[in-house]
């Protein structure tokens, strides 16, 4: 018997915009560019270090300057998008990212490069916070929204893998500067495409921005990301690392306390009372931890153990993008309405953990086609199965003027997971390789297979947490009347369950 539909649910969703799929292409291009830039310079590090006369201690700042600014400013960027308009902030992010990329590509000194990379990260935060919010508010049809979020996420995952391939090719054929300059035409193309984007009709958040909350929250994120990046070079027991992490944790505690007292909080506590949303943040952090660990594992395994070139190693990443995209768009969109986010996230994280277990069992005699490729396929199926549930769960039942901060929260969780995961992976891998007695090739592999157990454990733990927290859908907490939270709700939960 068909479900009865209330008059309110019939009128709560506006008619689909005719240019919505064009909008998805523009938003997906920006998402691809953000994650492309997070990996494209990795292959180019030796070349740019030599040309700019950079010390070994300064070299990590090429990546750290970007990640610290990106992760630290996400919450503020999300709230700015809610106040100023998602489309307006998205356009500003594209323009700023293009200018910063050009400055980084022509940087004459290491210091100029670090500064430009930090500015890149700041504008990337604006893009990440506004793009997902625009996807959620542009697609009103339940089936189309599931498909749009799946494509959007798949493009982001493709950007991370494509960055390794493109970085190797550009460095080999044109030089390291083009690894940064390539962002300029991409950003300008997306900027031109915004002229045909649907108008951002969602109600903007009124009132002032929670400056104290922004300082505490962004300061905590910045300290945590910076501390994790320092741990890769100095170890977790270094006083500077412990002090930075402790400071970040203290700022987070102060941020949480302040959000319960602020009249207009940066991150409204009511958004965190939904078990599905908290489960989605935990799952997103664990999944990004696994993704970056696999990226590091595969980069060094293919080049050090199998002795592949940088370009060939980049091509070895392509199965991750292809399988993740196919699973998210063809399987995830069909199974999510039937199984629900709890089952999809739990199953996806568990399948991804199985892929990491296969990587942990590699030996020096393992081949790519027989051993590495099956592990990548398993891992990617889990990623594709869980990603759509994570994104929809994180943005479910959010008022339109809170869409930016909700999108920023899941991006912040992923950024934190990736920063902690890569730091743990590199530190454990280096320590295990140093303690191992054998050839350099065997010691390197031993370090990687030892380190991959940590993101594997994180995925399994996140699967347990997800199964417990996302047990019930529940009704979202109503906003308090004295706070400016009126507006149409982004009913992603109805999109998930097909109501």
CSV table of N, CA and C in Angstrom, one decimal, residues 179-277:
chain,number,residue,atom,x,y,z
A,179,UNK,N,52.6,22.0,-11.4
A,179,UNK,CA,51.7,21.3,-10.4
A,179,UNK,C,50.9,22.2,-9.6
A,180,UNK,N,51.3,23.5,-9.6
A,180,UNK,CA,50.5,24.5,-8.9
A,180,UNK,C,49.7,25.4,-9.9
A,181,UNK,N,50.4,25.7,-11.0
A,181,UNK,CA,49.7,26.6,-12.0
A,181,UNK,C,48.6,25.9,-12.7
A,182,UNK,N,48.5,24.6,-12.7
A,182,UNK,CA,47.4,23.9,-13.3
A,182,UNK,C,46.1,24.2,-12.7
A,183,UNK,N,46.1,24.6,-11.4
A,183,UNK,CA,44.9,25.0,-10.7
A,183,UNK,C,44.2,26.2,-11.3
A,184,UNK,N,45.0,27.1,-11.9
A,184,UNK,CA,44.5,28.3,-12.4
A,184,UNK,C,43.4,28.1,-13.5
A,185,UNK,N,43.7,27.4,-14.6
A,185,UNK,CA,42.7,27.2,-15.6
A,185,UNK,C,41.5,26.4,-15.1
A,186,UNK,N,41.7,25.5,-14.1
A,186,UNK,CA,40.6,24.7,-13.6
A,186,UNK,C,39.7,25.6,-12.8
A,187,UNK,N,40.3,26.5,-11.9
A,187,UNK,CA,39.5,27.4,-11.1
A,187,UNK,C,38.8,28.4,-12.0
A,188,UNK,N,39.4,28.9,-13.0
A,188,UNK,CA,38.8,29.9,-13.9
A,188,UNK,C,37.7,29.3,-14.7
A,189,UNK,N,37.8,28.0,-15.1
A,189,UNK,CA,36.7,27.4,-15.8
A,189,UNK,C,35.5,27.2,-14.9
A,190,UNK,N,35.8,26.8,-13.7
A,190,UNK,CA,34.6,26.7,-12.7
A,190,UNK,C,34.0,28.0,-12.4
A,191,UNK,N,34.9,29.1,-12.4
A,191,UNK,CA,34.4,30.4,-12.1
A,191,UNK,C,33.5,30.9,-13.2
A,192,UNK,N,33.8,30.6,-14.5
A,192,UNK,CA,33.0,31.0,-15.6
A,192,UNK,C,31.7,30.2,-15.5
A,193,UNK,N,31.7,28.9,-15.1
A,193,UNK,CA,30.5,28.1,-15.0
A,193,UNK,C,29.6,28.6,-13.9
A,194,UNK,N,30.0,29.4,-12.9
A,194,UNK,CA,29.1,29.8,-11.9
A,194,UNK,C,28.1,30.8,-12.5
A,195,UNK,N,28.3,31.4,-13.6
A,195,UNK,CA,27.4,32.3,-14.2
A,195,UNK,C,26.0,31.6,-14.5
A,196,UNK,N,26.1,30.3,-14.7
A,196,UNK,CA,24.9,29.5,-15.0
A,196,UNK,C,24.4,28.7,-13.8
A,197,UNK,N,25.0,29.0,-12.6
A,197,UNK,CA,24.5,28.3,-11.4
A,197,UNK,C,23.1,28.8,-11.1
A,198,UNK,N,22.2,28.0,-10.5
A,198,UNK,CA,21.0,28.5,-10.0
A,198,UNK,C,21.2,29.6,-8.9
A,199,UNK,N,20.3,30.5,-8.8
A,199,UNK,CA,20.4,31.5,-7.7
A,199,UNK,C,20.3,30.9,-6.4
A,200,UNK,N,21.1,31.4,-5.4
A,200,UNK,CA,21.1,30.8,-4.1
A,200,UNK,C,19.9,31.5,-3.3
A,201,UNK,N,18.8,30.8,-3.3
A,201,UNK,CA,17.5,31.3,-2.7
A,201,UNK,C,17.4,30.9,-1.3
A,202,UNK,N,18.3,30.2,-0.7
A,202,UNK,CA,18.1,29.7,0.7
A,202,UNK,C,18.3,30.9,1.6
A,203,UNK,N,17.5,30.9,2.7
A,203,UNK,CA,17.5,32.0,3.6
A,203,UNK,C,18.9,32.1,4.4
A,204,UNK,N,19.5,33.3,4.4
A,204,UNK,CA,20.8,33.4,5.0
A,204,UNK,C,20.6,33.6,6.5
A,205,UNK,N,21.6,33.2,7.2
A,205,UNK,CA,21.6,33.4,8.7
A,205,UNK,C,21.8,34.8,9.0
A,206,UNK,N,21.0,35.3,9.9
A,206,UNK,CA,21.1,36.7,10.3
A,206,UNK,C,21.9,36.9,11.6
A,207,UNK,N,22.2,38.1,12.0
A,207,UNK,CA,22.9,38.4,13.2
A,207,UNK,C,24.4,38.3,13.0
A,208,UNK,N,25.1,38.4,14.1
A,208,UNK,CA,26.6,38.4,14.1
A,208,UNK,C,27.2,37.0,14.1
A,209,UNK,N,28.4,36.9,13.7
A,209,UNK,CA,29.2,35.7,13.7
A,209,UNK,C,29.8,35.5,15.1
A,210,UNK,N,29.8,34.3,15.6
A,210,UNK,CA,30.4,34.0,16.9
A,210,UNK,C,31.9,34.1,16.8
A,211,UNK,N,32.4,35.3,17.1
A,211,UNK,CA,33.9,35.5,16.9
A,211,UNK,C,34.7,34.7,18.0
A,212,UNK,N,34.2,34.7,19.2
A,212,UNK,CA,34.9,33.9,20.2
A,212,UNK,C,34.9,32.4,19.9
A,213,UNK,N,33.8,31.9,19.4
A,213,UNK,CA,33.7,30.5,19.0
A,213,UNK,C,34.6,30.3,17.8
A,214,UNK,N,34.7,31.2,16.9
A,214,UNK,CA,35.6,31.0,15.7
A,214,UNK,C,37.0,31.0,16.1
A,215,UNK,N,37.4,31.8,17.1
A,215,UNK,CA,38.8,31.8,17.6
A,215,UNK,C,39.1,30.5,18.3
A,216,UNK,N,38.2,30.1,19.1
A,216,UNK,CA,38.5,28.8,19.9
A,216,UNK,C,38.4,27.6,19.0
A,217,UNK,N,37.4,27.5,18.1
A,217,UNK,CA,37.2,26.3,17.3
A,217,UNK,C,38.3,26.3,16.2
A,218,UNK,N,38.5,27.4,15.5
A,218,UNK,CA,39.6,27.4,14.4
A,218,UNK,C,40.9,27.2,15.0
A,219,UNK,N,41.2,27.8,16.2
A,219,UNK,CA,42.4,27.7,16.9
A,219,UNK,C,42.7,26.3,17.3
A,220,UNK,N,41.7,25.6,17.8
A,220,UNK,CA,41.8,24.2,18.2
A,220,UNK,C,42.1,23.3,17.0
A,221,UNK,N,41.4,23.5,15.9
A,221,UNK,CA,41.7,22.7,14.7
A,221,UNK,C,43.1,23.0,14.1
A,222,UNK,N,43.5,24.3,14.1
A,222,UNK,CA,44.8,24.6,13.6
A,222,UNK,C,45.9,23.9,14.4
A,223,UNK,N,45.7,24.0,15.8
A,223,UNK,CA,46.7,23.4,16.6
A,223,UNK,C,46.8,21.9,16.5
A,224,UNK,N,45.7,21.3,16.3
A,224,UNK,CA,45.7,19.8,16.2
A,224,UNK,C,46.3,19.4,14.9
A,225,UNK,N,45.9,20.0,13.8
A,225,UNK,CA,46.5,19.7,12.5
A,225,UNK,C,48.0,20.0,12.5
A,226,UNK,N,48.4,21.1,13.0
A,226,UNK,CA,49.8,21.5,13.0
A,226,UNK,C,50.6,20.5,13.9
A,227,UNK,N,50.0,20.1,15.1
A,227,UNK,CA,50.7,19.2,16.0
A,227,UNK,C,50.9,17.8,15.3
A,228,UNK,N,49.9,17.3,14.6
A,228,UNK,CA,50.0,16.0,13.9
A,228,UNK,C,51.0,16.1,12.8
A,229,UNK,N,51.1,17.2,12.1
A,229,UNK,CA,52.1,17.3,11.0
A,229,UNK,C,53.5,17.4,11.6
A,230,UNK,N,53.6,18.0,12.7
A,230,UNK,CA,55.0,18.0,13.4
A,230,UNK,C,55.4,16.7,13.9
A,231,UNK,N,54.4,15.9,14.3
A,231,UNK,CA,54.7,14.5,14.8
A,231,UNK,C,55.4,13.7,13.7
A,232,UNK,N,55.1,13.9,12.5
A,232,UNK,CA,55.7,13.1,11.4
A,232,UNK,C,57.2,13.2,11.4
A,233,UNK,N,57.7,14.4,11.7
A,233,UNK,CA,59.2,14.7,11.7
A,233,UNK,C,59.8,14.5,13.0
A,234,UNK,N,59.1,14.9,14.1
A,234,UNK,CA,59.8,14.9,15.4
A,234,UNK,C,59.3,13.8,16.4
A,235,UNK,N,58.3,13.1,16.0
A,235,UNK,CA,57.8,12.0,16.9
A,235,UNK,C,56.7,12.5,17.9
A,236,UNK,N,55.9,11.6,18.4
A,236,UNK,CA,54.8,12.0,19.2
A,236,UNK,C,55.2,12.5,20.6
A,237,UNK,N,56.4,12.1,21.0
A,237,UNK,CA,56.9,12.4,22.4
A,237,UNK,C,57.6,13.7,22.5
A,238,UNK,N,57.8,14.4,21.3
A,238,UNK,CA,58.5,15.6,21.3
A,238,UNK,C,57.7,16.7,22.1
A,239,UNK,N,58.4,17.5,23.0
A,239,UNK,CA,57.7,18.5,23.8
A,239,UNK,C,56.9,19.5,22.9
A,240,UNK,N,57.4,19.9,21.8
A,240,UNK,CA,56.7,20.8,20.9
A,240,UNK,C,55.4,20.2,20.4
A,241,UNK,N,55.5,18.9,20.1
A,241,UNK,CA,54.3,18.2,19.6
A,241,UNK,C,53.2,18.0,20.7
A,242,UNK,N,53.7,17.5,21.8
A,242,UNK,CA,52.8,17.3,22.9
A,242,UNK,C,52.1,18.6,23.4
A,243,UNK,N,53.0,19.7,23.4
A,243,UNK,CA,52.4,21.0,23.9
A,243,UNK,C,51.4,21.5,22.9
A,244,UNK,N,51.6,21.3,21.6
A,244,UNK,CA,50.7,21.8,20.6
A,244,UNK,C,49.4,21.0,20.6
A,245,UNK,N,49.5,19.7,20.7
A,245,UNK,CA,48.3,18.9,20.8
A,245,UNK,C,47.5,19.1,22.1
A,246,UNK,N,48.2,19.3,23.2
A,246,UNK,CA,47.5,19.6,24.4
A,246,UNK,C,46.8,21.0,24.3
A,247,UNK,N,47.5,22.0,23.7
A,247,UNK,CA,46.8,23.3,23.5
A,247,UNK,C,45.6,23.2,22.6
A,248,UNK,N,45.7,22.4,21.6
A,248,UNK,CA,44.6,22.2,20.7
A,248,UNK,C,43.4,21.5,21.4
A,249,UNK,N,43.7,20.5,22.2
A,249,UNK,CA,42.6,19.8,23.0
A,249,UNK,C,42.0,20.8,24.0
A,250,UNK,N,42.8,21.6,24.6
A,250,UNK,CA,42.2,22.6,25.6
A,250,UNK,C,41.3,23.6,24.9
A,251,UNK,N,41.7,24.1,23.7
A,251,UNK,CA,40.9,25.0,22.9
A,251,UNK,C,39.6,24.3,22.5
A,252,UNK,N,39.6,23.0,22.1
A,252,UNK,CA,38.4,22.3,21.8
A,252,UNK,C,37.5,22.2,22.9
A,253,UNK,N,38.0,22.0,24.1
A,253,UNK,CA,37.1,21.9,25.3
A,253,UNK,C,36.5,23.2,25.6
A,254,UNK,N,37.3,24.3,25.5
A,254,UNK,CA,36.7,25.6,25.7
A,254,UNK,C,35.7,26.0,24.6
A,255,UNK,N,36.0,25.5,23.4
A,255,UNK,CA,35.0,25.7,22.3
A,255,UNK,C,33.7,25.1,22.6
A,256,UNK,N,33.7,23.8,23.0
A,256,UNK,CA,32.5,23.1,23.3
A,256,UNK,C,31.7,23.7,24.5
A,257,UNK,N,32.4,24.2,25.5
A,257,UNK,CA,31.7,24.9,26.6
A,257,UNK,C,31.1,26.2,26.1
A,258,UNK,N,31.8,26.9,25.3
A,258,UNK,CA,31.3,28.2,24.9
A,258,UNK,C,30.1,28.1,24.0
A,259,UNK,N,30.1,27.0,23.2
A,259,UNK,CA,28.9,26.8,22.3
A,259,UNK,C,27.6,26.6,23.0
A,260,UNK,N,27.7,26.1,24.3
A,260,UNK,CA,26.5,25.9,25.1
A,260,UNK,C,26.1,27.2,25.8
A,261,UNK,N,26.9,28.2,25.7
A,261,UNK,CA,26.6,29.5,26.4
A,261,UNK,C,26.4,30.6,25.4
A,262,UNK,N,26.9,30.5,24.2
A,262,UNK,CA,26.8,31.6,23.2
A,262,UNK,C,25.4,31.8,22.8
A,263,UNK,N,25.0,33.1,22.6
A,263,UNK,CA,23.6,33.3,22.1
A,263,UNK,C,23.5,32.9,20.6
A,264,UNK,N,24.5,33.1,19.8
A,264,UNK,CA,24.5,32.6,18.4
A,264,UNK,C,25.7,31.8,18.2
A,265,UNK,N,25.7,30.5,18.6
A,265,UNK,CA,26.9,29.7,18.5
A,265,UNK,C,27.4,29.4,17.1
A,266,UNK,N,28.7,29.3,16.9
A,266,UNK,CA,29.3,29.0,15.6
A,266,UNK,C,28.8,27.6,15.1
A,267,UNK,N,28.8,26.6,16.0
A,267,UNK,CA,28.4,25.3,15.7
A,267,UNK,C,27.2,24.9,16.7
A,268,UNK,N,26.0,25.2,16.3
A,268,UNK,CA,24.9,25.0,17.3
A,268,UNK,C,24.9,23.6,17.9
A,269,UNK,N,24.8,23.4,19.2
A,269,UNK,CA,24.9,22.1,19.8
A,269,UNK,C,23.8,21.2,19.4
A,270,UNK,N,22.6,21.8,19.0
A,270,UNK,CA,21.5,20.9,18.5
A,270,UNK,C,21.9,20.0,17.3
A,271,UNK,N,22.8,20.5,16.5
A,271,UNK,CA,23.2,19.7,15.3
A,271,UNK,C,24.0,18.5,15.8
A,272,UNK,N,24.6,18.6,16.9
A,272,UNK,CA,25.4,17.4,17.4
A,272,UNK,C,24.6,16.5,18.3
A,273,UNK,N,23.3,16.7,18.5
A,273,UNK,CA,22.5,15.8,19.2
A,273,UNK,C,21.9,14.7,18.4
A,274,UNK,N,22.1,14.8,17.1
A,274,UNK,CA,21.6,13.8,16.2
A,274,UNK,C,22.6,12.6,16.1
A,275,UNK,N,22.3,11.4,16.5
A,275,UNK,CA,23.2,10.3,16.5
A,275,UNK,C,23.8,10.0,15.2
A,276,UNK,N,22.9,10.1,14.1
A,276,UNK,CA,23.4,9.9,12.8
A,276,UNK,C,24.5,10.8,12.4
A,277,UNK,N,24.3,12.1,12.8
A,277,UNK,CA,25.3,13.1,12.4
A,277,UNK,C,26.7,12.8,13.1
